[in-house]
Coordinates of C-alpha atoms (C1' of nucleotides) in Angstrom, one line a residue:
Chain A
M7 CA 2.9 17.9 -23.9
A8 CA 2.0 18.3 -20.3
I9 CA 5.3 19.7 -19.3
S10 CA 6.2 21.9 -22.2
N11 CA 6.2 25.7 -21.8
S12 CA 3.2 27.6 -23.0
N13 CA 5.1 29.2 -25.8
N14 CA 5.5 25.7 -27.3
R15 CA 1.8 25.2 -27.1
F16 CA 1.1 25.2 -30.7
S17 CA 4.4 23.7 -31.9
S18 CA 4.7 20.0 -32.5
K19 CA 8.3 20.1 -31.3
L20 CA 8.7 18.6 -27.8
T21 CA 10.8 20.2 -25.2
S22 CA 13.3 18.0 -23.4
Q23 CA 11.2 18.2 -20.2
C24 CA 8.3 16.7 -22.1
Q25 CA 10.3 13.7 -23.1
N26 CA 10.9 12.7 -19.6
C27 CA 7.4 13.4 -18.4
S28 CA 5.3 10.4 -17.2
L29 CA 2.7 11.8 -19.5
S30 CA 5.0 11.6 -22.5
A31 CA 4.1 8.0 -23.1
L32 CA 0.6 9.5 -23.2
C33 CA 1.6 12.3 -25.5
L34 CA 4.4 11.1 -27.6
P35 CA 2.7 8.1 -29.3
I36 CA 0.1 10.6 -30.6
A37 CA 2.6 13.3 -31.2
L38 CA 2.4 12.7 -34.9
A39 CA -1.1 14.0 -34.9
D40 CA -0.3 17.6 -34.2
E41 CA -3.9 18.4 -33.6
D42 CA -4.2 15.8 -30.9
V43 CA -1.2 17.1 -29.1
N44 CA -2.6 20.5 -29.2
R45 CA -5.9 19.4 -27.9
L46 CA -4.3 17.8 -24.9
D47 CA -1.9 20.7 -24.5
Q48 CA -4.8 23.2 -24.5
I49 CA -6.6 21.7 -21.5
I50 CA -3.5 21.9 -19.4
E51 CA -3.0 24.9 -17.1
R52 CA 0.4 25.9 -15.8
K53 CA 0.0 27.1 -12.3
R54 CA 2.1 29.6 -10.3
P55 CA 4.8 28.0 -8.4
L56 CA 4.1 26.6 -4.9
K57 CA 6.4 27.8 -2.2
K58 CA 7.9 25.2 0.2
G59 CA 5.2 24.1 2.6
E60 CA 2.3 25.3 0.5
L61 CA -0.6 22.9 -0.2
L62 CA -1.6 22.0 -3.7
F63 CA -4.8 20.5 -2.4
H64 CA -6.0 19.2 0.9
Q65 CA -7.7 16.1 2.3
G66 CA -11.4 16.4 1.8
E67 CA -11.3 19.2 -0.9
E68 CA -13.3 18.6 -4.0
F69 CA -11.5 16.8 -6.7
N70 CA -11.3 18.5 -10.1
S71 CA -7.8 17.9 -11.5
V72 CA -4.8 15.7 -11.5
F73 CA -1.4 17.4 -11.5
A74 CA 1.9 16.6 -13.1
V75 CA 4.9 17.9 -11.2
R76 CA 7.1 20.0 -13.5
T77 CA 9.8 21.0 -11.1
G78 CA 10.4 20.5 -7.4
T79 CA 8.8 17.8 -5.2
L80 CA 5.5 17.1 -3.5
K81 CA 4.6 14.8 -0.7
T82 CA 1.1 13.4 -0.2
F83 CA -0.2 12.5 3.2
N84 CA -3.3 11.9 5.2
I85 CA -4.0 12.9 8.8
T86 CA -5.0 9.8 10.8
N87 CA -7.8 9.8 13.4
S88 CA -5.2 10.2 16.1
G89 CA -4.0 13.4 14.4
E90 CA -0.7 12.2 13.1
E91 CA 0.4 12.7 9.5
Q92 CA 1.1 9.6 7.4
I93 CA 3.0 10.3 4.3
T94 CA 1.8 8.1 1.4
G95 CA 4.1 9.2 -1.4
F96 CA 6.7 11.6 -2.8
Y97 CA 6.3 13.0 -6.3
C98 CA 9.2 14.1 -8.4
P99 CA 9.2 16.0 -11.7
S100 CA 7.0 14.3 -14.4
E101 CA 5.0 12.3 -11.9
L102 CA 1.2 12.5 -11.6
V103 CA -0.6 13.3 -8.4
G104 CA -4.3 13.2 -7.5
L105 CA -5.6 10.0 -9.1
S106 CA -7.0 8.8 -5.8
G107 CA -9.5 11.6 -5.9
I108 CA -11.5 10.3 -8.9
D109 CA -13.4 7.8 -6.9
D110 CA -15.6 10.0 -4.7
N111 CA -14.8 13.3 -6.2
H112 CA -12.8 14.5 -3.1
Y113 CA -9.1 14.1 -2.5
P114 CA -8.6 11.6 0.2
I115 CA -5.1 13.0 0.9
S116 CA -3.3 16.4 1.0
A117 CA -0.4 17.3 -1.3
K118 CA 2.3 19.7 0.0
A119 CA 5.4 21.2 -1.6
L120 CA 8.7 20.1 -0.1
E121 CA 10.4 22.9 -1.9
T122 CA 9.5 25.5 -4.6
T123 CA 7.4 23.4 -7.0
T124 CA 5.6 24.0 -10.2
V125 CA 2.9 21.7 -11.6
C126 CA 0.7 21.4 -14.6
E127 CA -3.0 21.2 -13.7
I128 CA -5.0 18.8 -15.8
P129 CA -8.8 19.1 -15.3
F130 CA -9.9 15.6 -15.1
S131 CA -13.3 16.0 -16.7
H132 CA -11.5 17.4 -19.8
L133 CA -9.0 14.7 -19.7
E134 CA -11.7 12.1 -19.5
Q135 CA -13.6 13.6 -22.3
L136 CA -10.5 13.8 -24.5
S137 CA -9.8 10.2 -23.7
S138 CA -13.0 9.2 -25.4
Q139 CA -11.8 10.8 -28.6
I140 CA -8.2 9.5 -28.3
P141 CA -8.2 5.8 -27.4
S142 CA -4.4 5.7 -26.8
L143 CA -4.8 8.5 -24.3
K144 CA -7.5 6.4 -22.5
H145 CA -5.2 3.4 -22.5
Q146 CA -2.4 5.4 -21.0
L147 CA -4.6 6.6 -18.3
F148 CA -5.5 3.0 -17.4
R149 CA -1.9 2.1 -17.5
L150 CA -0.9 4.9 -15.2
M151 CA -3.5 4.0 -12.7
S152 CA -2.6 0.3 -12.9
R153 CA 1.1 1.3 -12.3
K154 CA 0.1 3.2 -9.3
I155 CA -1.7 0.2 -7.9
C156 CA 1.3 -2.0 -8.6
D157 CA 3.7 0.5 -6.9
D158 CA 1.5 0.9 -3.8
Q159 CA 1.4 -2.9 -3.4
Q160 CA 5.1 -3.0 -3.5
M161 CA 5.1 -0.4 -0.8
M162 CA 2.8 -2.7 1.2
V163 CA 5.4 -5.4 0.9
L164 CA 8.0 -3.0 2.1
L165 CA 6.0 -2.0 5.1
G166 CA 4.8 -5.4 6.0
K167 CA 7.9 -7.6 5.5
K168 CA 11.1 -5.5 5.3
N169 CA 13.4 -4.5 8.2
A170 CA 14.9 -1.1 8.7
D171 CA 17.9 -1.7 6.5
E172 CA 15.9 -3.0 3.6
K173 CA 13.4 -0.2 3.9
V174 CA 16.0 2.5 3.7
A175 CA 17.9 0.8 0.9
S176 CA 14.7 0.3 -1.0
F177 CA 13.8 3.9 -0.6
L178 CA 17.1 5.2 -1.8
L179 CA 17.2 2.8 -4.8
N180 CA 13.7 3.7 -5.7
L181 CA 14.6 7.4 -5.8
S182 CA 17.8 6.5 -7.7
H183 CA 15.8 4.6 -10.4
R184 CA 13.3 7.4 -10.7
F185 CA 16.1 10.0 -11.2
K186 CA 17.9 7.8 -13.7
K187 CA 14.8 7.3 -15.7
R188 CA 14.5 11.0 -16.2
G189 CA 18.1 11.4 -17.2
Y190 CA 19.6 12.5 -13.9
S191 CA 22.4 10.7 -12.1
A192 CA 21.3 7.4 -10.6
T193 CA 24.1 7.5 -8.0
S194 CA 24.2 11.1 -6.8
F195 CA 21.2 13.2 -5.8
R196 CA 19.7 15.5 -3.3
L197 CA 16.9 14.4 -0.9
S198 CA 14.2 17.0 -0.8
M199 CA 12.5 15.5 2.2
S200 CA 13.7 15.5 5.8
R201 CA 14.8 12.4 7.7
G202 CA 11.6 12.7 9.7
E203 CA 9.6 12.5 6.5
I204 CA 11.5 9.5 5.3
G205 CA 10.9 7.8 8.6
N206 CA 7.2 8.6 8.5
Y207 CA 6.9 7.2 5.0
L208 CA 8.8 4.0 5.7
G209 CA 7.2 3.3 9.1
L210 CA 10.4 4.0 11.0
A211 CA 11.5 6.5 13.7
V212 CA 13.7 9.4 12.6
E213 CA 16.5 8.0 14.8
T214 CA 16.4 4.7 13.0
V215 CA 16.7 6.3 9.6
S216 CA 19.6 8.4 10.8
R217 CA 21.4 5.3 12.3
V218 CA 20.8 3.2 9.3
M219 CA 22.2 5.8 6.9
T220 CA 25.2 6.4 9.2
R221 CA 25.8 2.6 9.2
F222 CA 25.4 2.4 5.4
Q223 CA 28.1 5.1 5.1
K224 CA 30.4 3.3 7.5
N225 CA 30.0 0.1 5.4
G226 CA 30.8 2.0 2.2
L227 CA 27.4 1.6 0.7
I228 CA 26.6 5.2 0.4
D229 CA 28.0 8.6 1.0
V230 CA 25.9 11.0 3.0
D231 CA 26.4 14.7 3.4
G232 CA 23.2 16.1 4.8
K233 CA 20.7 15.9 2.1
E234 CA 23.2 15.0 -0.6
I235 CA 23.4 11.3 -1.2
S236 CA 25.8 9.2 -3.3
I237 CA 25.3 5.6 -3.8
V238 CA 28.8 4.2 -3.7
N239 CA 28.2 0.5 -3.9
L240 CA 25.1 0.1 -6.0
P241 CA 25.4 -3.7 -6.4
E242 CA 25.6 -4.3 -2.7
M243 CA 22.6 -2.0 -2.2
E244 CA 20.6 -3.9 -4.7
K245 CA 21.6 -7.2 -3.0
L246 CA 20.3 -5.7 0.2
V247 CA 17.0 -4.9 -1.3
G248 CA 16.8 -8.3 -3.0
A249 CA 17.7 -7.6 -6.6
A250 CA 15.0 -6.6 -9.1
G251 CA 12.2 -8.8 -10.3
E252 CA 9.4 -7.5 -8.2
C253 CA 6.7 -5.9 -10.2
A254 CA 7.3 -2.3 -11.0
T255 CA 9.4 -1.4 -8.1
I256 CA 12.2 -0.4 -10.3
E257 CA 9.9 1.2 -12.8
H258 CA 8.2 3.4 -10.1
V259 CA 6.7 6.3 -12.1
Chain B
M23 CA -24.6 -7.8 -15.5
A24 CA -21.2 -9.2 -14.6
I25 CA -22.6 -11.5 -12.0
S26 CA -25.8 -12.8 -13.5
N27 CA -26.3 -16.4 -14.6
S28 CA -25.9 -17.2 -18.2
N29 CA -29.5 -17.9 -18.7
N30 CA -30.2 -14.3 -17.9
R31 CA -27.8 -13.1 -20.5
F32 CA -30.3 -11.7 -22.8
S33 CA -32.8 -10.6 -20.2
S34 CA -32.7 -7.0 -18.9
K35 CA -33.8 -8.2 -15.5
L36 CA -31.0 -8.1 -13.0
T37 CA -30.4 -10.9 -10.6
S38 CA -29.9 -10.1 -6.9
Q39 CA -26.3 -11.0 -7.2
C40 CA -25.9 -8.4 -9.8
Q41 CA -27.2 -5.7 -7.6
N42 CA -24.5 -6.2 -5.1
C43 CA -21.7 -6.6 -7.6
S44 CA -19.0 -3.9 -7.6
L45 CA -19.6 -3.7 -11.3
S46 CA -23.2 -2.9 -10.7
A47 CA -22.6 0.8 -10.4
L48 CA -21.0 0.1 -13.7
C49 CA -23.9 -1.9 -15.1
L50 CA -27.0 -0.5 -13.4
P51 CA -26.8 3.1 -14.5
I52 CA -26.9 1.9 -18.1
A53 CA -29.4 -0.9 -17.4
L54 CA -32.0 1.1 -19.0
A55 CA -30.4 0.7 -22.3
D56 CA -30.9 -3.1 -22.7
E57 CA -28.6 -3.3 -25.7
D58 CA -25.7 -1.8 -23.6
V59 CA -26.3 -4.3 -20.8
N60 CA -26.3 -7.0 -23.3
R61 CA -23.1 -5.8 -24.9
L62 CA -21.3 -5.8 -21.6
D63 CA -22.9 -9.1 -20.6
Q64 CA -21.8 -10.7 -23.8
I65 CA -18.1 -10.1 -23.3
I66 CA -18.2 -11.8 -19.9
E67 CA -17.2 -15.4 -19.5
R68 CA -18.3 -17.5 -16.6
K69 CA -15.5 -19.9 -15.7
R70 CA -15.6 -23.2 -14.1
P71 CA -15.3 -23.1 -10.3
L72 CA -11.8 -23.0 -8.8
K73 CA -11.1 -25.5 -6.1
K74 CA -9.5 -24.4 -2.9
G75 CA -5.8 -23.8 -3.5
E76 CA -6.1 -23.4 -7.3
L77 CA -4.6 -20.4 -9.0
L78 CA -6.7 -18.0 -11.0
F79 CA -3.5 -16.5 -12.5
H80 CA 0.1 -16.4 -11.4
Q81 CA 2.7 -13.8 -11.1
G82 CA 4.4 -13.1 -14.4
E83 CA 1.6 -14.6 -16.5
E84 CA 0.3 -12.5 -19.5
F85 CA -2.5 -10.2 -18.5
N86 CA -5.7 -10.5 -20.5
S87 CA -8.6 -10.2 -18.2
V88 CA -9.9 -8.8 -15.0
F89 CA -12.1 -11.1 -12.8
A90 CA -15.1 -10.4 -10.7
V91 CA -15.5 -12.9 -7.8
R92 CA -19.0 -14.4 -7.9
T93 CA -18.8 -16.8 -5.0
G94 CA -16.0 -17.8 -2.6
T95 CA -12.8 -15.9 -1.8
L96 CA -9.5 -15.2 -3.4
K97 CA -6.2 -14.0 -2.0
T98 CA -3.6 -12.2 -4.1
F99 CA 0.1 -12.4 -3.2
N100 CA 3.5 -12.0 -4.5
I101 CA 6.6 -14.0 -3.9
T102 CA 9.3 -11.8 -2.6
N103 CA 13.0 -12.2 -3.6
S104 CA 13.6 -14.1 -0.4
G105 CA 11.0 -16.5 -1.5
E106 CA 8.3 -15.7 1.0
E107 CA 4.7 -15.1 0.1
Q108 CA 3.3 -11.6 0.8
I109 CA -0.4 -11.4 0.7
T110 CA -1.6 -8.1 -0.8
G111 CA -5.4 -8.6 -0.7
F112 CA -8.4 -10.7 -0.1
Y113 CA -11.3 -10.6 -2.5
C114 CA -14.9 -11.4 -1.6
P115 CA -17.9 -11.9 -3.9
S116 CA -18.5 -8.9 -6.2
E117 CA -15.0 -7.6 -5.9
L118 CA -12.7 -7.1 -8.9
V119 CA -9.2 -8.7 -9.2
G120 CA -6.4 -8.2 -11.7
L121 CA -6.3 -4.4 -12.4
S122 CA -2.6 -4.3 -11.5
G123 CA -1.9 -6.3 -14.6
I124 CA -2.9 -3.6 -17.1
D125 CA 0.3 -1.6 -16.8
D126 CA 2.8 -4.0 -18.3
N127 CA 0.5 -6.7 -19.6
H128 CA 1.6 -9.2 -17.0
Y129 CA 0.1 -9.9 -13.6
P130 CA 2.5 -8.7 -11.0
I131 CA 0.8 -11.0 -8.4
S132 CA -0.8 -14.4 -8.2
A133 CA -4.4 -15.0 -7.3
K134 CA -5.4 -18.2 -5.4
A135 CA -8.8 -19.5 -4.2
L136 CA -9.1 -19.8 -0.4
E137 CA -12.2 -22.0 -0.9
T138 CA -14.3 -23.2 -3.9
T139 CA -14.6 -20.0 -5.9
T140 CA -16.4 -18.9 -9.1
V141 CA -15.4 -15.8 -11.0
C142 CA -16.6 -13.9 -14.1
E143 CA -13.8 -13.3 -16.5
I144 CA -13.9 -10.0 -18.3
P145 CA -11.4 -9.7 -21.2
F146 CA -9.8 -6.3 -20.7
S147 CA -9.4 -5.4 -24.3
H148 CA -13.1 -5.9 -24.9
L149 CA -13.9 -4.0 -21.8
E150 CA -11.7 -1.1 -22.8
Q151 CA -13.2 -1.1 -26.3
L152 CA -16.7 -1.1 -24.9
S153 CA -15.8 1.7 -22.6
S154 CA -15.1 3.9 -25.6
Q155 CA -18.6 3.5 -26.7
I156 CA -20.2 3.8 -23.2
P157 CA -18.7 6.8 -21.4
S158 CA -20.3 5.9 -18.0
L159 CA -18.6 2.5 -18.2
K160 CA -15.3 4.2 -18.8
H161 CA -15.9 6.5 -15.8
Q162 CA -16.8 3.6 -13.6
L163 CA -13.5 1.9 -14.5
F164 CA -11.6 5.0 -13.6
R165 CA -13.5 5.1 -10.3
L166 CA -12.8 1.5 -9.5
M167 CA -9.1 1.9 -10.1
S168 CA -9.1 5.1 -8.1
R169 CA -10.8 3.4 -5.3
K170 CA -8.3 0.6 -5.3
I171 CA -5.5 3.2 -5.0
C172 CA -7.3 4.8 -2.1
D173 CA -7.8 1.5 -0.3
D174 CA -4.2 0.4 -0.8
Q175 CA -3.0 3.7 0.7
Q176 CA -5.2 3.1 3.7
M177 CA -3.5 -0.3 3.9
M178 CA -0.1 1.5 3.9
V179 CA -1.2 3.6 6.8
L180 CA -2.3 0.4 8.7
L181 CA 1.0 -1.3 8.0
G182 CA 3.1 1.8 8.8
K183 CA 1.4 3.3 11.8
K184 CA -0.8 0.8 13.6
N185 CA 0.0 -1.6 16.4
A186 CA -1.1 -5.2 16.5
D187 CA -4.5 -4.5 18.2
E188 CA -5.4 -1.8 15.7
K189 CA -4.3 -3.9 12.8
V190 CA -6.5 -6.9 13.8
A191 CA -9.4 -4.6 14.7
S192 CA -9.2 -2.8 11.4
F193 CA -9.0 -6.0 9.5
L194 CA -12.2 -7.4 11.1
L195 CA -14.1 -4.2 10.7
N196 CA -13.1 -3.9 7.1
L197 CA -14.5 -7.4 6.5
S198 CA -17.5 -6.5 8.4
H199 CA -18.2 -3.5 6.3
R200 CA -17.7 -5.4 3.1
F201 CA -20.1 -8.1 4.2
K202 CA -22.7 -5.5 5.3
K203 CA -22.4 -3.6 2.1
R204 CA -23.5 -6.8 0.3
G205 CA -26.4 -7.5 2.5
Y206 CA -24.8 -10.0 4.8
S207 CA -24.5 -9.7 8.6
A208 CA -22.0 -7.1 9.7
T209 CA -21.4 -8.7 13.0
S210 CA -21.3 -12.4 12.3
F211 CA -19.3 -14.0 9.6
R212 CA -16.8 -16.7 8.7
L213 CA -13.1 -16.1 8.0
S214 CA -12.2 -17.9 4.9
M215 CA -8.5 -17.3 5.5
S216 CA -6.2 -18.9 8.1
R217 CA -4.6 -17.1 11.0
G218 CA -1.4 -17.4 9.2
E219 CA -2.8 -15.6 6.1
I220 CA -4.2 -12.8 8.3
G221 CA -0.9 -12.4 9.9
N222 CA 0.9 -12.4 6.7
Y223 CA -1.4 -9.7 5.3
L224 CA -1.2 -7.5 8.4
G225 CA 2.5 -7.8 8.9
L226 CA 2.2 -9.8 12.1
A227 CA 3.2 -13.3 13.3
V228 CA 0.6 -15.9 13.5
E229 CA 1.0 -16.1 17.2
T230 CA 0.3 -12.4 17.5
V231 CA -2.9 -12.7 15.6
S232 CA -4.0 -15.6 17.8
R233 CA -3.1 -13.7 21.0
V234 CA -4.9 -10.5 19.9
M235 CA -8.0 -12.3 19.0
T236 CA -8.0 -14.3 22.2
R237 CA -7.6 -11.0 24.2
F238 CA -10.4 -9.3 22.2
Q239 CA -12.6 -12.2 23.2
K240 CA -11.6 -12.0 26.8
N241 CA -12.5 -8.2 26.8
G242 CA -15.9 -8.9 25.2
L243 CA -15.1 -7.2 21.9
I244 CA -15.6 -10.2 19.7
D245 CA -16.6 -13.8 19.9
V246 CA -14.3 -16.3 18.2
D247 CA -15.0 -19.9 17.4
G248 CA -12.4 -21.1 15.0
K249 CA -13.2 -19.4 11.8
E250 CA -16.5 -18.0 13.0
I251 CA -16.3 -14.5 14.2
S252 CA -19.0 -12.3 15.9
I253 CA -18.3 -8.7 16.6
V254 CA -19.9 -8.3 20.0
N255 CA -19.0 -4.7 20.9
L256 CA -18.9 -2.9 17.5
P257 CA -18.6 0.7 19.0
E258 CA -15.6 -0.3 21.1
M259 CA -14.0 -2.0 18.1
E260 CA -14.6 1.2 16.0
K261 CA -13.1 3.3 18.8
L262 CA -10.0 1.0 18.7
V263 CA -9.5 1.5 15.0
G264 CA -10.1 5.3 15.4
A265 CA -13.6 5.9 14.1
A266 CA -14.4 6.5 10.4
G267 CA -13.2 9.5 8.4
E268 CA -10.3 8.0 6.6
C269 CA -10.7 7.8 2.9
A270 CA -12.5 4.8 1.7
T271 CA -11.5 2.5 4.5
I272 CA -15.1 1.8 5.3
E273 CA -16.1 1.8 1.7
H274 CA -13.5 -0.8 0.7
V275 CA -14.9 -2.4 -2.4
Chain C
dT28 C1' -9.9 -46.5 15.2
dT29 C1' -5.4 -45.3 14.7
dT30 C1' -1.8 -42.5 12.7
dG31 C1' -0.2 -38.7 10.9
dC32 C1' -0.6 -33.7 9.4
dT33 C1' -2.1 -29.2 9.8
dT34 C1' -3.9 -25.3 12.4
dG35 C1' -4.4 -22.8 16.4
dA36 C1' -3.3 -21.5 21.3
dT37 C1' -0.2 -20.4 24.9
dG38 C1' 4.0 -19.8 27.6
dA39 C1' 9.1 -18.4 27.9
dC40 C1' 12.6 -15.8 26.0
dT41 C1' 14.8 -12.6 22.6
dT42 C1' 15.3 -8.7 19.8
dA43 C1' 14.6 -4.9 16.4
dG44 C1' 13.4 -0.8 16.6
dA45 C1' 10.9 2.8 19.5
dT46 C1' 11.4 6.2 23.0
dC47 C1' 13.8 9.3 25.9
dA48 C1' 17.6 12.4 26.5
dA49 C1' 21.5 15.0 25.4
dT50 C1' 24.5 17.1 21.8
dT51 C1' 25.8 19.0 17.6
dA52 C1' 24.6 20.8 12.8
dT53 C1' 21.8 23.6 9.7
dT54 C1' 18.8 27.1 8.4
dG55 C1' 16.8 31.2 7.8
dA56 C1' 14.9 35.7 9.7
dG57 C1' 16.1 40.1 10.9
Chain D
dC28 C1' 26.5 38.1 10.3
dT29 C1' 24.1 36.5 14.5
dC30 C1' 21.2 33.9 17.0
dA31 C1' 17.0 31.3 17.7
dA32 C1' 14.6 27.6 15.8
dT33 C1' 14.7 23.4 13.6
dA34 C1' 16.8 19.1 12.0
dA35 C1' 20.1 15.5 12.5
dT36 C1' 23.1 12.5 15.2
dT37 C1' 24.3 9.6 18.9
dG38 C1' 23.8 7.0 23.2
dA39 C1' 21.1 4.6 26.9
dT40 C1' 17.1 2.2 27.9
dC41 C1' 12.5 0.1 27.2
dT42 C1' 8.9 -2.6 25.0
dA43 C1' 5.9 -4.6 21.4
dA44 C1' 6.0 -8.1 18.8
dG45 C1' 8.9 -11.8 16.9
dT46 C1' 10.8 -16.5 17.6
dC47 C1' 11.0 -20.9 19.6
dA48 C1' 8.8 -24.6 21.8
dT49 C1' 5.0 -27.3 23.4
dC50 C1' 0.4 -28.9 23.4
dA51 C1' -4.4 -29.5 22.0
dA52 C1' -7.8 -30.0 18.5
dG53 C1' -9.5 -31.0 13.9
dC54 C1' -9.3 -33.5 9.9
dA55 C1' -7.9 -36.9 6.3
dA56 C1' -6.1 -41.0 4.8
dA57 C1' -5.7 -45.9 5.5

DNA sequence: TTTGCTTGATGACTTAGATCAATTATTGAG
DNA sequence: CTCAATAATTGATCTAAGTCATCAAGCAAA
């Protein structure tokens, strides 16, 4: 029940947010055992909201917790030797941030709020301990990490092999699928990141992102109004990306 | 003792190969408890060697095991919708392949031998079970997966932000560090992959890889003789890549 | 040894996307 | 609401790296 409100803490009833949480697969299968749900629920801290631009954690900081986004959006990035920022991911509600810090006990990236954002903090040592007692919890953790590896590798394919059109289309469809999975519209949503951030993430210049999106609109693939996006011709977009089939692209957590 | 010979199975003495294995951190801390080492050792299967070009597992196949490379080299790749191969990684002795299959119980990639290669097969269900009984084993598994996430993200930075020179230099230094870590020369080694495979992995055309390496040689950075590589001017190469500092680049498992 | 067959190197040319520059929208602080 | 600051669009040019083409060097089969 990572994403429930505190006043539900000791209730076995799940809030609607919980049901869409990436941790739900982690919580729900064991929801029957109220005491387990409560044990998990009790290690989770709800933090005060982050304002736009605030850091959740920064590159090099000691790792203690992973975080589930409750509302809002985060980006993760690292600062390269040449001082530029390289965005490595965007995190929507119900997604988990910080797993890369487990290895050497320090976060290798920073996480920053793109808008007002609330998160659940899950102290990793507690989670790990609890996972010893609840095998299905441990298995879900392995699965989550495996999924992340899978997704990152799809991103490598995108960066290494795709052209600008395919990159932008993949990006939009990926967001679409993530929204849909959580019960929001798959065809109409708001981008919480700037064009510059999209370009940075996709390995493209801002201008290229802008041009591609304008062209997509001209060709009737999407409808752009600032940060509001509608996918008008979903099949054509999917054709552009190259249909489904690849790993967990579509199932991006 | 993932990488020991079978005749050492019931001995608590670790072979030298074991000591350099990525699983050693996973084995050695518990080496004191002979019975634990034996328990781990007993679930591991040594497979017959793979010949060059043979598949260890293929994209879509049911996931059952992760594999530790004992000798030789593997590449992992997936076939994109357009039918091209995209290489996602190279695996040297002591490195672990297959973690991306945990998520949906099927490997999302294929793994192929670049030369005669032997691996230890570690049935994941057994490993997971054992990890319930040995907390340090579980922790090491989390760390290994976290490390992989970290490394893949560095690869994303490489693909998204670096130019051809930086890509090739990063690649060579990464190999160098991995060899060094295992007690081999950091400055002189043999590439088991073709120029084409390097290019595919780095998001470059074969010709570009070839030209960059030739230029590096002209500038006295490296010495190339077919697949044999010597890094002549390590400091200059490191400067080219942009020094250390980033995540686990240098600590690539 | 000869005949492919594959891999790598190198030159000539092309191009996708970057960079530079100038406008035009948005945003948000006071 | 107003105005500076920031973000997005659009056009003109430039360039890093891709593509195409050729040749040389290994290597394997016969």
